[in-house]
Coordinates of C-alpha atoms in Angstrom, one line a residue:
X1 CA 93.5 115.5 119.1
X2 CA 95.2 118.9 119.2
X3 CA 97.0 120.4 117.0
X4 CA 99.9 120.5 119.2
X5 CA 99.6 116.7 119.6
X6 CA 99.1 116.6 116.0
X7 CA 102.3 118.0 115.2
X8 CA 104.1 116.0 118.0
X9 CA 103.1 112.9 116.1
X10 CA 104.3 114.4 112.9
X11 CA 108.0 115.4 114.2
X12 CA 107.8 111.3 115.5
X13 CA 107.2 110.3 112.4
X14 CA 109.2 113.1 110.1
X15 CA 112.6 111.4 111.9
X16 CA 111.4 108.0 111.4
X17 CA 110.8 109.3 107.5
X18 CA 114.1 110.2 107.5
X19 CA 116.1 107.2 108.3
X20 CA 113.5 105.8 105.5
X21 CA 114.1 108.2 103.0
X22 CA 118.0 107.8 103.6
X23 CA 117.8 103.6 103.3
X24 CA 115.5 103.5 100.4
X25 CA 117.9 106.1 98.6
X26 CA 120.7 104.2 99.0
X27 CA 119.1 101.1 98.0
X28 CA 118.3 102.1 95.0
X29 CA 122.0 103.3 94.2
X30 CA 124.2 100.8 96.5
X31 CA 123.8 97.8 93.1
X32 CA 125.4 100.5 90.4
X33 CA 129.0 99.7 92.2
X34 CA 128.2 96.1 91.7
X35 CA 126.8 95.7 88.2
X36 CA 130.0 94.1 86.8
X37 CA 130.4 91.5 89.4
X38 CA 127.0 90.7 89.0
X39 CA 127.5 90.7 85.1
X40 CA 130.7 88.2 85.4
X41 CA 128.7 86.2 87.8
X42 CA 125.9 85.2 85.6
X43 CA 127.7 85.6 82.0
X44 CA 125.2 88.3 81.0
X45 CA 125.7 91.6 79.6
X46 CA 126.7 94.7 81.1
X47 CA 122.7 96.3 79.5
X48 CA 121.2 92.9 80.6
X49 CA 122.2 93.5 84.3
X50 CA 121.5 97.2 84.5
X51 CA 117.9 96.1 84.3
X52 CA 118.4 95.4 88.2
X53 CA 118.8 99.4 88.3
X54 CA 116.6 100.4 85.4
X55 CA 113.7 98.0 86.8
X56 CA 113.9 99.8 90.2
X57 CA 114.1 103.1 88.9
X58 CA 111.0 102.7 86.7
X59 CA 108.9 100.8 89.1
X60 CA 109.8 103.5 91.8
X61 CA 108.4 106.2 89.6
X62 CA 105.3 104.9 88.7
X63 CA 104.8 103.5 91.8
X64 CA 105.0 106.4 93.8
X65 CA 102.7 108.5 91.9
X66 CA 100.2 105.1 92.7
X67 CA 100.6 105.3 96.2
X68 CA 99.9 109.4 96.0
X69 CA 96.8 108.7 94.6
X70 CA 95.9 105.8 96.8
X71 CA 96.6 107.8 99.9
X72 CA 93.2 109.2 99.1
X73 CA 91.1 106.4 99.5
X74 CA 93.5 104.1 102.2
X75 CA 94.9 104.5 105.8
X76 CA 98.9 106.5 105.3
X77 CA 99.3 103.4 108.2
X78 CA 97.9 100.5 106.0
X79 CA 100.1 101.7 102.4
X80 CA 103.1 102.2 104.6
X81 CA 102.6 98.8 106.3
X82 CA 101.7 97.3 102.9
X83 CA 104.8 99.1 101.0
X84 CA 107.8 98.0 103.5
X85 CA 106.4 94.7 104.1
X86 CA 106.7 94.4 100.1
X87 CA 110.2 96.2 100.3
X88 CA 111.4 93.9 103.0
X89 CA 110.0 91.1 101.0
X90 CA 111.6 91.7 97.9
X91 CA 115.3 92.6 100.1
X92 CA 115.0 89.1 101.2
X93 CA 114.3 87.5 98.2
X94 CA 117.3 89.1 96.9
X95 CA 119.7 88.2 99.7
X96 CA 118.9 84.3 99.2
X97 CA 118.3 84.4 95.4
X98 CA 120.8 81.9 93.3
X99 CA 120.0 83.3 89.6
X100 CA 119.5 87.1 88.1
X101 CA 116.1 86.6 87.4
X102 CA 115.9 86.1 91.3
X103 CA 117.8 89.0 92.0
X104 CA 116.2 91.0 89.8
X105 CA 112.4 90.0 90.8
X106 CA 114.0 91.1 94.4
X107 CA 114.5 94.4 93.0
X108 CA 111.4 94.8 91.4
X109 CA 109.5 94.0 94.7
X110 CA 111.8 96.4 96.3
X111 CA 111.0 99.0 94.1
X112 CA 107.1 98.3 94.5
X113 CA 107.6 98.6 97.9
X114 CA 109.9 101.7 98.3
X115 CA 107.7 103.9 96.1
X116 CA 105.3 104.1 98.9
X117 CA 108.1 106.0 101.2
X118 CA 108.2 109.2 98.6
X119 CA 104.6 109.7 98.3
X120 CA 104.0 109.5 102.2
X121 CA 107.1 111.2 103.5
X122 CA 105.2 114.2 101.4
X123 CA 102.0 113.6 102.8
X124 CA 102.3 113.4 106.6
X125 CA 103.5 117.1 106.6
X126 CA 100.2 117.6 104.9
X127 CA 98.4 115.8 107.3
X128 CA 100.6 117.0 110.8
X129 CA 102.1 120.2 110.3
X130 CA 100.4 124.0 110.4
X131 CA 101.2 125.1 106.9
X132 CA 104.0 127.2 108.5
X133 CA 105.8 124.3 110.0
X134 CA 105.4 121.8 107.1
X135 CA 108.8 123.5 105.1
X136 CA 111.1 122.0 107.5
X137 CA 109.1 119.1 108.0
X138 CA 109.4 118.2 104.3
X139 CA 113.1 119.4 104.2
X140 CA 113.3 116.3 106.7
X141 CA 112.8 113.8 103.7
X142 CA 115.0 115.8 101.2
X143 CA 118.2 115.3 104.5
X144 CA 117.2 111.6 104.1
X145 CA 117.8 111.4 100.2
X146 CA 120.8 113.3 100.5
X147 CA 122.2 110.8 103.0
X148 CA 121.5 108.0 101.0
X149 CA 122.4 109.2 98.0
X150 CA 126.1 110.2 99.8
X151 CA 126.5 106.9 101.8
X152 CA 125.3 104.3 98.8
X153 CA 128.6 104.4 97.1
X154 CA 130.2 103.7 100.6
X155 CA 127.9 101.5 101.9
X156 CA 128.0 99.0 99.2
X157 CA 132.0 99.2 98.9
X158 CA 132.0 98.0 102.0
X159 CA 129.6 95.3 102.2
X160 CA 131.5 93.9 98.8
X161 CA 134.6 94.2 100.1
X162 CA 134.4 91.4 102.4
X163 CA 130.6 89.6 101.5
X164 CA 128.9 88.8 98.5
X165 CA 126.6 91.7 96.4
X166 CA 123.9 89.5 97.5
X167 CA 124.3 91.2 100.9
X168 CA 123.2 94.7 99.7
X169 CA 119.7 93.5 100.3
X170 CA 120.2 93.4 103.9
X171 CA 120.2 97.2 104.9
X172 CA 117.3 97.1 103.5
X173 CA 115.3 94.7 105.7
X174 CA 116.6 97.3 108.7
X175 CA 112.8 99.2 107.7
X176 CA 111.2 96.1 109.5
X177 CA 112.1 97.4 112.5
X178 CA 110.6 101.2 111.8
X179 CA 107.1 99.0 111.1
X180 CA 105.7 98.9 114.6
X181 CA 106.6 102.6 115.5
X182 CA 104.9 104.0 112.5
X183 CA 102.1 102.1 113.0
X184 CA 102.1 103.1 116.4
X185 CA 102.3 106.9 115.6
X186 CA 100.1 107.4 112.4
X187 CA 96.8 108.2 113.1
X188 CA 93.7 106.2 111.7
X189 CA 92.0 108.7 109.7
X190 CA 88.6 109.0 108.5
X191 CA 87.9 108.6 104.7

């Protein structure tokens, strides 16, 4: 393949990594908004519930330094299959669970799943892009985090003004539908 084509792939997938970026961002923010609902709901305490953050959030982080070093030895197609087929998983778990420990092991497998979008989104500029080109490619996934980030307060304001929290999980499981296309569009690459 050319280089060209290369980086024609790697513009593909950089806006697919945005919308990514910007729906695992604002997962992992849209449940602060709702912590004290969910507190009231199951009689627990307002630390006791901010494990469905704090889980996330320390999951994420170590997972995405995993997935980093994994993209060494694995297909960027098979860990991003792998990671939002977990992430969807975990969303749908969440939508339909009936206790916290539920919710929360939703948001655990969310987490697992979402750390794989960091560590790729910095990796197929790597892997596409001239080295001159990869700046803006990268800036692509920084857009997406600033979107989520601005749009989770929103986002989950409205969804709990007229639905249960339960239904944050559901943006979420909108990544199933980016599955095929990156699969589609990342290369297979020998190891």
């Amino acid at each position: 393949m050319t280089a060209d084509a290369k980086q024609q792939k790697g513009k593909i997938l950089m806006r697919f990594m945005l919308f990514t970026v910007m729906i695992s961002s604002m997962s992992s923010l849209m449940f602060h908004v709702v912590l004290p609902q969910i507190s009231e709901e199951f009689d627990l305490t307002m630390a006791q519930v901010s494990w469905l953050s704090s889980a996330y959030t320390l999951i994420y982080a170590f997972g995405t330094v995993t997935y980093g070093k994994l993209a060494d030895r694995f297909q960027l197609k098979t860990l991003l299959t792998f990671g939002l087929t977990m992430f969807s998983v975990g969303s749908l778990i969440g939508l339909v669970s009936e206790s916290f420990a539920t919710a929360l092991l939703g948001r655990c497998l969310q987490s697992a799943g979402a750390a794989a979008i960091p560590a790729i989104s910095l990796i197929i500029p790597a892997r596409y892009f001239a080295s001159e080109n990869r700046g803006s490619a990268i800036s692509m996934t920084a857009v997406g985090v600033a979107m989520g980030s601005a749009l989770a307060p929103f986002v989950s304001a409205f969804i709990v003004s007229f639905a249960n929290w339960r239904w944050l999980f559901l943006p979420s499981l909108l990544m199933l539908l980016l599955l095929p296309l990156y699969r589609k569009y990342l290369e297979m690459e020998p190891k």
